[in-house]
Tab-separated table of C-alpha atoms in Angstrom:
chain	number	residue	atom	x	y	z
J	276	MET	CA	-21.136	-19.494	8.144
J	277	PRO	CA	-22.301	-21.652	10.945
J	278	THR	CA	-19.679	-20.206	13.936
J	279	GLU	CA	-18.126	-24.373	14.332
J	280	GLN	CA	-16.369	-24.195	11.042
J	281	PHE	CA	-15.024	-20.722	12.026
J	282	HIS	CA	-11.507	-20.546	12.892
J	283	SER	CA	-10.143	-17.471	14.873
J	284	GLY	CA	-7.938	-16.909	16.798
J	285	PHE	CA	-4.257	-14.859	18.310
J	286	VAL	CA	-1.086	-15.085	17.127
J	287	SER	CA	2.694	-12.934	18.352
J	288	ILE	CA	5.336	-12.318	16.273
J	289	ILE	CA	8.362	-11.916	17.995
J	290	GLY	CA	12.084	-11.316	17.564
J	291	ARG	CA	14.606	-9.327	18.040
J	292	PRO	CA	15.434	-5.671	16.824
J	293	ASN	CA	15.121	-4.832	13.125
J	294	VAL	CA	14.930	-8.474	11.828
J	295	GLY	CA	11.217	-7.332	10.069
J	296	LYS	CA	8.497	-8.024	12.335
J	297	SER	CA	6.900	-4.502	11.403
J	298	THR	CA	7.130	-4.942	8.134
J	299	LEU	CA	6.660	-8.606	8.072
J	300	LEU	CA	2.676	-7.840	9.256
J	301	ASN	CA	2.123	-4.848	6.762
J	302	ARG	CA	2.765	-6.905	4.253
J	303	ILE	CA	0.250	-9.172	5.535
J	304	LEU	CA	-1.909	-6.959	6.328
J	305	GLY	CA	-1.072	-4.917	2.675
J	306	ASP	CA	-1.784	-1.770	4.161
J	307	LYS	CA	0.652	0.337	6.642
J	308	ILE	CA	-0.675	0.253	10.375
J	309	VAL	CA	3.323	-0.240	12.085
J	310	ILE	CA	6.352	1.891	11.511
J	311	THR	CA	8.752	0.872	10.372
J	312	SER	CA	12.691	1.926	9.827
J	313	ASP	CA	15.861	0.591	9.102
J	314	LYS	CA	17.238	1.448	13.044
J	315	PRO	CA	16.602	-1.196	15.578
J	316	GLN	CA	13.795	-0.274	18.681
J	317	THR	CA	11.321	0.961	16.841
J	318	THR	CA	8.405	-0.754	17.834
J	319	ARG	CA	7.471	0.314	21.413
J	320	ASN	CA	3.901	-0.778	22.226
J	321	ARG	CA	2.049	-4.165	21.753
J	322	ILE	CA	-0.077	-3.622	18.165
J	323	GLN	CA	-3.158	-5.914	16.532
J	324	GLY	CA	-3.613	-6.313	13.153
J	325	ILE	CA	-6.409	-7.998	12.014
J	326	HIS	CA	-6.255	-10.199	8.486
J	327	ASN	CA	-9.125	-12.445	7.249
J	328	LEU	CA	-9.406	-15.394	5.629
J	329	PRO	CA	-11.939	-17.373	4.118
J	330	GLY	CA	-13.505	-18.809	7.192
J	331	ALA	CA	-11.311	-17.653	9.346
J	332	GLN	CA	-9.439	-14.219	11.125
J	333	VAL	CA	-6.077	-14.365	12.443
J	334	VAL	CA	-5.200	-11.480	14.793
J	335	PHE	CA	-1.481	-10.289	14.886
J	336	ILE	CA	-0.211	-9.302	17.478
J	337	ASP	CA	3.562	-7.404	16.536
J	338	THR	CA	5.781	-6.685	19.785
J	339	PRO	CA	9.163	-4.821	19.992
J	340	GLY	CA	11.852	-6.656	19.447
J	341	ILE	CA	13.141	-8.693	21.824
J	342	HIS	CA	16.954	-7.180	23.265
J	343	GLN	CA	20.097	-6.513	26.678
J	344	ALA	CA	17.086	-3.504	28.044
J	345	ARG	CA	18.708	-0.860	30.047
J	346	SER	CA	16.614	2.230	30.427
J	347	ARG	CA	13.585	1.654	31.828
J	348	LEU	CA	12.297	2.425	28.846
J	349	ASN	CA	13.391	-0.490	27.219
J	350	ARG	CA	12.717	-2.602	29.995
J	351	TYR	CA	9.474	-2.081	29.181
J	352	MET	CA	9.781	-2.545	25.821
J	353	VAL	CA	11.848	-6.185	26.311
J	354	ASP	CA	8.688	-6.756	28.167
J	355	THR	CA	5.759	-6.065	26.631
J	356	ALA	CA	7.956	-8.636	24.048
J	357	LEU	CA	7.840	-11.143	26.427
J	358	THR	CA	4.337	-11.128	27.389
J	359	ALA	CA	3.095	-12.107	24.343
J	360	VAL	CA	4.141	-15.385	23.738
J	361	GLN	CA	1.831	-16.439	26.305
J	362	GLY	CA	-1.891	-16.813	25.744
J	363	VAL	CA	-1.906	-17.084	22.583
J	364	ASP	CA	-3.219	-19.067	19.564
J	365	ALA	CA	0.662	-19.620	17.687
J	366	ILE	CA	3.362	-18.169	17.552
J	367	MET	CA	6.275	-16.531	15.050
J	368	PHE	CA	9.268	-15.963	15.341
J	369	LEU	CA	10.903	-14.426	12.860
J	370	VAL	CA	14.978	-14.508	12.425
J	371	GLU	CA	17.101	-13.539	9.635
J	372	ALA	CA	18.359	-15.927	7.087
J	373	ASN	CA	22.052	-13.074	6.681
J	374	VAL	CA	21.874	-14.137	10.804
J	375	SER	CA	23.946	-17.797	12.361
J	376	PRO	CA	21.803	-19.606	14.611
J	377	ALA	CA	24.261	-20.118	16.740
J	378	ALA	CA	23.700	-15.719	17.561
J	379	GLN	CA	20.234	-16.507	18.153
J	380	GLU	CA	20.395	-19.863	19.805
J	381	GLY	CA	20.512	-18.736	23.538
J	382	LEU	CA	17.404	-15.994	22.530
J	383	LEU	CA	15.227	-17.940	20.966
J	384	LEU	CA	15.723	-20.721	23.709
J	385	GLU	CA	15.351	-18.469	26.644
J	386	THR	CA	12.120	-17.009	25.113
J	387	LEU	CA	10.381	-20.175	23.753
J	388	ALA	CA	10.758	-21.941	27.240
J	389	LYS	CA	7.304	-19.162	27.940
J	390	ALA	CA	5.357	-20.822	25.424
J	391	ASP	CA	2.500	-22.463	24.712
J	392	ALA	CA	1.806	-22.327	21.880
J	393	PRO	CA	2.744	-24.057	19.143
J	394	VAL	CA	5.843	-22.023	17.538
J	395	LEU	CA	6.197	-21.147	13.356
J	396	LEU	CA	9.800	-20.202	12.496
J	397	VAL	CA	9.997	-17.693	9.803
J	398	ILE	CA	13.099	-17.390	8.328
J	399	ASN	CA	12.652	-13.393	7.021
J	400	LYS	CA	14.964	-11.953	4.118
J	401	ILE	CA	15.420	-15.097	2.129
J	402	ASP	CA	16.149	-12.043	-0.909
J	403	LEU	CA	20.022	-11.936	1.109
J	404	VAL	CA	20.979	-14.651	1.144
J	405	GLU	CA	21.909	-18.352	-2.442
J	406	LYS	CA	19.775	-21.411	-1.535
J	407	ALA	CA	22.718	-24.220	-0.276
J	408	ARG	CA	23.014	-22.069	2.394
J	409	LEU	CA	18.523	-21.140	3.019
J	410	LEU	CA	19.203	-24.356	3.565
J	411	GLU	CA	21.811	-25.536	6.221
J	412	LEU	CA	19.524	-22.898	8.029
J	413	ILE	CA	16.245	-24.782	8.121
J	414	ALA	CA	18.757	-27.940	9.217
J	415	ALA	CA	20.685	-25.741	11.521
J	416	TYR	CA	17.162	-24.465	13.409
J	417	ALA	CA	15.671	-28.530	13.191
J	418	LYS	CA	17.954	-29.016	15.711
J	419	LEU	CA	17.105	-26.675	17.931
J	420	TYR	CA	13.169	-26.178	18.819
J	421	PRO	CA	10.356	-28.936	18.184
J	422	PHE	CA	8.951	-25.655	16.006
J	423	ARG	CA	5.392	-26.040	14.142
J	424	GLU	CA	6.631	-25.357	11.049
J	425	ILE	CA	9.606	-22.878	9.752
J	426	VAL	CA	8.805	-20.529	6.599
J	427	PRO	CA	11.450	-18.889	4.359
J	428	VAL	CA	10.301	-15.363	3.681
J	429	SER	CA	10.860	-12.151	2.510
J	430	ALA	CA	8.615	-9.579	4.293
J	431	GLY	CA	9.940	-7.265	1.899
J	432	THR	CA	9.055	-8.689	-1.459
J	433	GLY	CA	6.433	-10.975	-0.043
J	434	ASP	CA	8.267	-14.554	-1.627
J	435	GLY	CA	6.678	-17.116	0.880
J	436	VAL	CA	4.011	-14.878	3.339
J	437	GLU	CA	0.870	-16.251	1.230
J	438	ARG	CA	1.970	-19.569	3.005
J	439	LEU	CA	3.025	-18.800	6.270
J	440	VAL	CA	-0.414	-16.709	6.509
J	441	GLU	CA	-2.042	-20.110	5.153
J	442	LEU	CA	-0.216	-22.429	8.053
J	443	VAL	CA	-1.171	-20.042	10.201
J	444	GLY	CA	-5.179	-20.051	10.191
J	445	GLY	CA	-4.528	-23.987	10.528
J	446	CYS	CA	-3.270	-24.058	13.841
J	447	LEU	CA	-6.416	-21.505	15.132
J	448	PRO	CA	-9.585	-22.768	16.839
J	449	GLU	CA	-12.519	-22.666	16.551
J	450	GLY	CA	-14.599	-19.469	17.102
J	451	PRO	CA	-15.813	-17.327	15.761
J	452	PRO	CA	-14.595	-13.407	14.111
J	453	TYR	CA	-13.123	-10.897	17.607
J	454	PHE	CA	-13.270	-7.884	15.014
J	455	PRO	CA	-16.035	-6.526	12.643
J	456	ASP	CA	-14.507	-7.451	8.845
J	457	ASP	CA	-13.576	-4.184	7.833
J	458	ILE	CA	-10.871	-2.739	10.027
J	459	LEU	CA	-7.373	-3.642	10.011
J	460	THR	CA	-6.051	-2.794	13.466
J	461	ASP	CA	-8.150	-1.711	17.230
J	462	VAL	CA	-5.881	1.102	17.751
J	463	PRO	CA	-7.280	4.405	17.108
J	464	GLU	CA	-6.264	6.704	14.986
J	465	ARG	CA	-4.678	9.280	18.113
J	466	PHE	CA	-1.986	7.096	18.003
J	467	ILE	CA	-0.844	5.681	14.342
J	468	VAL	CA	-0.739	9.689	13.787
J	469	ALA	CA	1.440	10.276	16.710
J	470	GLU	CA	3.854	6.761	15.147
J	471	ILE	CA	4.389	8.552	11.951
J	472	ILE	CA	5.154	11.430	12.977
J	473	ARG	CA	8.113	9.507	15.339
J	474	GLU	CA	8.895	7.417	12.632
J	475	LYS	CA	9.735	10.360	10.222
J	476	VAL	CA	11.799	11.370	13.081
J	477	PHE	CA	13.160	7.925	12.998
J	478	ARG	CA	14.371	7.665	9.022
J	479	LEU	CA	15.109	11.371	9.198
J	480	THR	CA	17.733	12.074	12.003
J	481	ARG	CA	19.884	10.442	13.990
J	482	ASP	CA	22.169	8.372	16.812
J	483	GLU	CA	21.017	9.008	19.956
J	484	VAL	CA	17.799	11.124	19.553
J	485	PRO	CA	15.334	8.505	17.475
J	486	TYR	CA	14.926	7.137	20.706
J	487	ALA	CA	14.457	10.035	22.650
J	488	THR	CA	11.927	10.980	20.990
J	489	ALA	CA	8.494	10.332	22.328
J	490	VAL	CA	5.053	12.057	20.418
J	491	VAL	CA	1.512	12.960	22.552
J	492	VAL	CA	-1.270	13.898	20.046
J	493	ASP	CA	-2.905	16.871	21.478
J	494	SER	CA	-5.410	17.574	19.431
J	495	PHE	CA	-7.477	16.205	16.550
J	496	LYS	CA	-10.296	18.162	15.414
J	497	GLU	CA	-12.138	17.973	12.748
J	498	ARG	CA	-13.631	20.617	10.497
J	499	GLU	CA	-17.149	20.639	10.746
J	500	ASP	CA	-17.778	20.569	7.449
J	501	GLY	CA	-15.024	17.751	7.328
J	502	GLY	CA	-13.231	19.161	4.425
J	503	LEU	CA	-9.943	19.386	7.096
J	504	ILE	CA	-8.585	18.145	10.416
J	505	SER	CA	-5.968	19.816	12.100
J	506	ILE	CA	-3.535	18.242	14.308
J	507	ALA	CA	-1.493	19.478	16.598
J	508	ALA	CA	1.750	17.255	18.729
J	509	THR	CA	4.337	17.683	20.872
J	510	ILE	CA	7.635	16.409	20.373
J	511	ASN	CA	8.517	14.941	23.094
J	512	VAL	CA	13.041	14.608	23.856
J	513	GLU	CA	14.726	14.154	26.525
J	514	ARG	CA	18.071	17.347	26.334
J	515	ASP	CA	18.496	20.258	24.913
J	516	SER	CA	20.935	18.769	22.223
J	517	GLN	CA	18.074	16.726	21.209
J	518	LYS	CA	15.304	18.932	20.931
J	519	GLY	CA	17.952	21.598	18.394
J	520	ILE	CA	18.348	18.841	15.816
J	521	ILE	CA	15.034	18.199	15.973
J	522	ILE	CA	13.610	21.679	15.049
J	523	GLY	CA	17.340	22.060	12.792
J	524	ARG	CA	18.674	25.115	11.062
J	525	ARG	CA	15.890	27.550	11.203
J	526	GLY	CA	13.549	24.984	12.026
J	527	GLU	CA	14.418	23.677	8.331
J	528	MET	CA	14.394	19.697	10.268
J	529	LEU	CA	10.823	20.076	11.856
J	530	LYS	CA	9.197	21.489	8.433
J	531	LYS	CA	10.806	18.325	6.707
J	532	ILE	CA	9.593	16.290	9.580
J	533	GLY	CA	6.722	17.479	8.902
J	534	MET	CA	5.545	17.082	5.710
J	535	GLN	CA	6.278	13.852	5.200
J	536	ALA	CA	4.223	13.131	7.903
J	537	ARG	CA	0.609	14.643	6.520
J	538	GLN	CA	1.593	13.886	3.585
J	539	GLU	CA	0.847	10.031	5.391
J	540	ILE	CA	-1.433	11.245	7.807
J	541	GLU	CA	-3.741	12.661	4.637
J	542	ARG	CA	-3.459	8.991	3.013
J	543	LEU	CA	-3.964	6.571	6.101
J	544	LEU	CA	-7.331	9.813	7.182
J	545	ASP	CA	-8.120	10.295	3.080
J	546	THR	CA	-8.545	14.358	3.965
J	547	LYS	CA	-6.993	16.895	4.256
J	548	VAL	CA	-5.116	17.605	7.568
J	549	PHE	CA	-3.575	20.764	8.577
J	550	LEU	CA	-0.479	19.864	11.213
J	551	GLU	CA	0.801	21.330	13.572
J	552	LEU	CA	4.147	19.932	15.627
J	553	PHE	CA	5.494	20.718	19.085
J	554	VAL	CA	9.083	20.322	20.356
J	555	ARG	CA	9.682	20.145	24.571
J	556	VAL	CA	12.593	18.747	26.266
J	557	ARG	CA	11.060	16.459	29.187
J	558	LYS	CA	14.412	15.542	30.951
J	559	ASP	CA	14.889	11.866	31.205
J	560	TRP	CA	11.610	11.134	30.954
J	561	SER	CA	12.524	7.467	29.154
J	562	GLU	CA	13.617	6.607	33.043
J	563	SER	CA	10.597	8.516	35.218
J	564	PRO	CA	7.699	6.304	35.091
J	565	ARG	CA	5.512	8.653	35.289
J	566	MET	CA	5.791	10.381	31.902
J	567	LEU	CA	6.180	6.617	30.780
J	568	LYS	CA	2.478	6.514	32.033
J	569	GLU	CA	1.863	9.927	30.825
J	570	PHE	CA	3.383	8.580	26.882
J	571	GLY	CA	1.440	5.379	26.845
J	572	TYR	CA	4.395	3.078	28.164
J	573	GLU	CA	2.434	1.651	31.064
């Protein structure tokens, strides 16, 4: 196909924490490249997912949830999300069908005031509301901002997602693909491995522990015969009490985190994995510019 007939571009996915941005991206790609949990603020970095259509390539950018930031880490996350509305070809602003427009109006208008691209409002979790309520929501949001489209979807069931992707593809300018058509993301495997381990901490522990966790892959070695990958990673926390929770009684929690992470990493890499986990206390790392940079939050 000639270049002038091909379309490509970048599309940011933004919204409050826990509205389903990462779940939606995984659904679009048909594979899991972004970790998810039922806790807010799971995503901390911009992560790109590449989706190919007939005659088009969409580079979706998953972002941290926009929220009231208190720690230095949280301010980094919010800044990361807000900068994602600039320099892209389209924006998908996610809201929840079971949350009123009034509760999101201030954030929506403040964020989109910085936007320089067409905005599609994506009303997610439509499986949780009646059709009459959904029609009311669409009418209410249409009064708040001149959206390019308002698209109801369910990232969980996949309802409406195919139509959303088609509408997004229609926003892209002409141009060649940015990535080969056989990759889903441009982030390295080490990053995804660290994120998988962090996801298991989010899902298996509670209270403040997940938010005080940063994972670093210390080594990633493939055996010469290609039969096994050996990975060592450190789970960093801020206090001794958090370290105790991560390790658990007789090391049971750390074993559970490691087992679930290893199984998912093996599916990702399509090979056997030996995973060794360590836990280290790095006091107040989420407020330290040096340690934030060390952990990849620059």
